[in-house]
């Protein structure tokens, strides 16, 4: 952390190689689009590089990076919704929700992975993100609560609900 | 049926990543930004730009007060 704060490129590379793939998976499954996820991923790393010198020495980089990535996604989503509203107004889009299939569904290595990707992609974002953080990225509930800016009991409730919805989706595709 | 959280763990091993070109492009862009802004840019952001703004605002305010006073006094 000290070296990263001093602007050491090697220290940055260590963090970059450790978290890049995880962050990309998280963003791509949230966005449902690889291209948008790549742009948000780039912005996340640039934010880290720009603010590294101001970070506290005891900052936990994992939750910090996921928090930034999630905030960037939420911001991107607000603009995407605005765009969709404009398209609807102009009658260029038939209406309804933004289609968001999983970008990894076709690349899934097994039937189980394909079903999981499809079930995840069908969940509302608030439940998908908690499952991605705890289930896929292996964060502790405390870390996930920090990323999602939730109290621990609210996180537990949301996780339980997300689990139930995921189970339902998986059973319906069996 | 098993816990979906355990099953989701299978996705963590799938290791999706951006392509090589994009990966290195992001790395290069971040390297350029490392270490924060230059001392000149930092001084501009922290002192020079706000100082200039205060000076211009004060000058405009003074000018407006003098113009108003001149009209009122005749």
XYZ file of C-alpha atoms in Angstrom:
248
model
C 0.000 0.000 0.000
C 2.847 2.370 0.860
C 4.513 1.782 -2.518
C 1.237 2.251 -4.336
C 0.715 5.566 -2.547
C 4.166 6.641 -3.691
C 3.168 5.970 -7.305
C 5.194 2.782 -7.736
C 4.192 1.144 -11.033
C 5.223 -2.343 -9.933
C 3.008 -2.084 -6.865
C 0.152 -0.978 -9.113
C 0.762 -3.943 -11.422
C 0.531 -6.375 -8.519
C -2.881 -5.000 -7.548
C -3.954 -4.784 -11.187
C -3.112 -8.418 -11.886
C -4.749 -9.575 -8.657
C -8.085 -7.814 -9.096
C -8.531 -7.120 -12.830
C -10.254 -10.361 -13.757
C -12.515 -10.338 -10.683
C -13.545 -6.737 -11.267
C -14.192 -7.395 -14.935
C -16.405 -10.398 -14.132
C -18.296 -8.337 -11.547
C -18.852 -5.411 -13.919
C -19.718 -7.546 -16.940
C -22.318 -9.507 -14.976
C -23.778 -6.285 -13.615
C -23.871 -4.502 -16.997
C -24.733 -7.484 -19.140
C -22.370 -6.066 -21.773
C -18.672 -6.650 -22.263
C -17.951 -3.318 -23.951
C -19.559 -1.273 -21.176
C -17.804 -3.397 -18.562
C -14.435 -2.763 -20.234
C -14.975 0.989 -20.177
C -16.012 0.920 -16.517
C -13.070 -1.314 -15.680
C -10.678 1.189 -17.253
C -12.273 4.044 -15.341
C -11.989 2.104 -12.077
C -8.233 1.591 -12.511
C -7.687 5.185 -13.535
C -9.524 6.304 -10.394
C -7.199 4.141 -8.339
C -4.123 5.542 -10.062
C -5.309 9.132 -9.623
C -6.240 8.807 -5.977
C -3.665 6.289 -4.764
C -1.509 9.040 -3.222
C -4.460 10.173 -1.094
C -5.569 6.750 0.173
C -5.244 5.912 3.856
C -2.411 3.479 4.585
C -4.913 0.994 6.029
C -7.315 1.096 3.051
C -8.465 -2.382 2.050
C -8.067 -2.316 -1.701
C -10.512 -5.131 -2.518
C -13.621 -3.472 -1.074
C -12.362 -0.053 -2.239
C -12.039 -1.192 -5.859
C -15.408 -2.954 -5.877
C -17.056 0.118 -4.326
C -15.641 2.373 -7.045
C -16.595 -0.112 -9.771
C -20.142 -0.383 -8.427
C -20.545 3.395 -8.155
C -19.337 3.816 -11.719
C -21.800 1.154 -12.846
C -24.689 2.884 -11.041
C -23.760 6.164 -12.662
C -23.510 4.492 -16.078
C -26.882 2.844 -15.504
C -28.561 6.166 -14.752
C -27.360 7.497 -18.097
C -28.395 4.300 -19.874
C -31.897 4.612 -18.413
C -32.058 8.234 -19.537
C -31.051 7.159 -23.023
C -33.698 4.445 -23.013
C -36.318 6.948 -21.862
C -35.374 9.220 -24.744
C -35.595 6.331 -27.210
C -39.002 5.411 -25.817
C -40.149 9.026 -26.149
C -39.035 9.054 -29.757
C -40.709 5.647 -30.282
C -37.419 4.135 -31.366
C -37.537 1.494 -28.670
C -40.580 -0.721 -28.103
C -40.484 -0.049 -24.355
C -40.058 -2.330 -21.374
C -36.869 -3.065 -19.494
C -33.328 -2.960 -20.797
C -32.415 -6.393 -22.101
C -29.449 -7.691 -20.119
C -28.416 -11.234 -20.901
C -25.229 -12.451 -19.276
C -22.213 -11.666 -21.476
C -20.655 -14.948 -20.360
C -23.621 -17.228 -20.946
C -22.451 -18.408 -24.358
C -18.875 -18.829 -23.176
C -19.876 -20.944 -20.172
C -17.750 -24.058 -19.839
C -20.482 -26.320 -18.506
C -24.238 -26.646 -18.345
C -24.169 -25.667 -14.664
C -22.237 -22.473 -15.440
C -24.629 -21.608 -18.254
C -27.627 -22.064 -15.953
C -25.976 -20.022 -13.211
C -25.116 -17.202 -15.614
C -28.658 -17.149 -16.982
C -30.232 -17.259 -13.513
C -27.942 -14.472 -12.247
C -28.647 -12.293 -15.264
C -32.392 -12.628 -14.685
C -32.190 -11.236 -11.118
C -32.758 -7.570 -10.307
C -29.462 -5.715 -9.887
C -29.763 -5.256 -6.109
C -29.906 -9.019 -5.618
C -27.435 -9.823 -8.385
C -24.720 -7.587 -6.942
C -24.910 -9.120 -3.472
C -24.659 -12.632 -4.921
C -21.750 -11.594 -7.124
C -19.820 -10.158 -4.193
C -20.460 -12.933 -1.692
C -21.046 -15.962 -3.908
C -18.726 -15.361 -6.858
C -16.021 -13.113 -5.425
C -15.997 -14.767 -2.025
C -16.247 -11.566 0.013
C -17.249 -11.799 3.637
C -20.697 -10.384 4.443
C -18.957 -7.516 6.289
C -16.904 -6.587 3.214
C -19.936 -6.878 0.929
C -21.922 -4.637 3.299
C -19.115 -2.076 3.063
C -19.153 -2.157 -0.757
C -22.936 -1.897 -0.941
C -23.126 0.720 1.837
C -25.548 -1.429 3.818
C -25.865 -2.225 7.498
C -24.882 -5.842 8.265
C -28.465 -6.872 9.100
C -29.764 -5.307 5.869
C -27.072 -7.172 3.965
C -28.098 -10.458 5.597
C -31.729 -9.891 4.631
C -30.860 -8.984 1.075
C -28.563 -11.985 0.751
C -31.234 -14.356 2.061
C -33.758 -12.948 -0.400
C -31.265 -13.157 -3.263
C -30.478 -16.772 -2.385
C -34.161 -17.635 -2.438
C -34.691 -15.957 -5.792
C -31.624 -17.638 -7.246
C -32.778 -21.035 -6.002
C -36.191 -20.449 -7.571
C -34.658 -19.449 -10.916
C -32.350 -22.445 -10.924
C -35.160 -24.850 -10.086
C -37.334 -23.453 -12.831
C -34.610 -24.134 -15.416
C -33.924 -27.705 -14.269
C -31.188 -28.504 -3.888
C -27.776 -27.239 -2.700
C -27.102 -23.670 -1.603
C -26.915 -21.342 -4.651
C -24.017 -19.535 -2.959
C -21.910 -22.708 -3.101
C -22.847 -23.266 -6.726
C -21.968 -19.684 -7.625
C -18.450 -20.434 -6.538
C -18.108 -22.309 -9.850
C -18.271 -18.970 -11.661
C -15.314 -17.591 -9.724
C -13.085 -20.141 -11.456
C -14.196 -19.169 -14.951
C -11.540 -16.386 -15.061
C -13.027 -14.029 -17.642
C -10.732 -11.190 -18.581
C -10.364 -8.365 -21.060
C -8.304 -9.071 -24.163
C -4.541 -8.458 -24.168
C -4.708 -5.186 -26.097
C -7.286 -3.700 -23.747
C -5.493 -5.007 -20.676
C -2.260 -3.265 -21.608
C -4.073 -0.112 -22.679
C -5.720 0.173 -19.281
C -2.404 -0.503 -17.555
C -0.627 2.181 -19.602
C -3.398 4.727 -18.959
C -3.281 4.044 -15.231
C 0.540 4.237 -15.141
C 0.351 7.715 -16.655
C -1.980 8.806 -13.856
C 0.003 7.262 -11.005
C 1.476 9.533 -8.415
C -1.257 12.108 -8.688
C -1.081 15.437 -10.540
C 2.211 17.282 -11.059
C 3.264 19.893 -8.422
C 2.392 22.715 -10.839
C -1.094 21.301 -11.479
C -1.588 20.734 -7.752
C -0.540 24.333 -6.970
C -2.861 25.633 -9.688
C -5.815 23.588 -8.369
C -5.207 24.378 -4.719
C -3.994 27.996 -4.671
C -3.705 29.810 -8.001
C -7.131 29.123 -9.504
C -9.102 29.805 -6.282
C -6.931 32.884 -5.621
C -7.543 34.233 -9.090
C -11.259 33.641 -8.714
C -11.350 35.478 -5.357
C -9.349 38.401 -6.784
C -11.633 38.718 -9.832
C -14.770 38.456 -7.707
C -13.470 41.101 -5.259
C -12.559 43.447 -8.135
C -16.023 43.010 -9.700
C -17.701 43.644 -6.359
C -15.618 46.766 -5.740
C -16.377 48.069 -9.194
C -20.116 47.472 -8.672
C -20.063 49.214 -5.281
C -18.194 52.220 -6.653
C -20.545 52.469 -9.628
C -23.586 52.295 -7.318
C -22.096 54.873 -4.953
C -21.341 57.239 -7.850
C -24.966 57.056 -9.009
C -26.357 57.572 -5.480
C -24.028 60.479 -4.601
C -24.586 62.044 -7.984
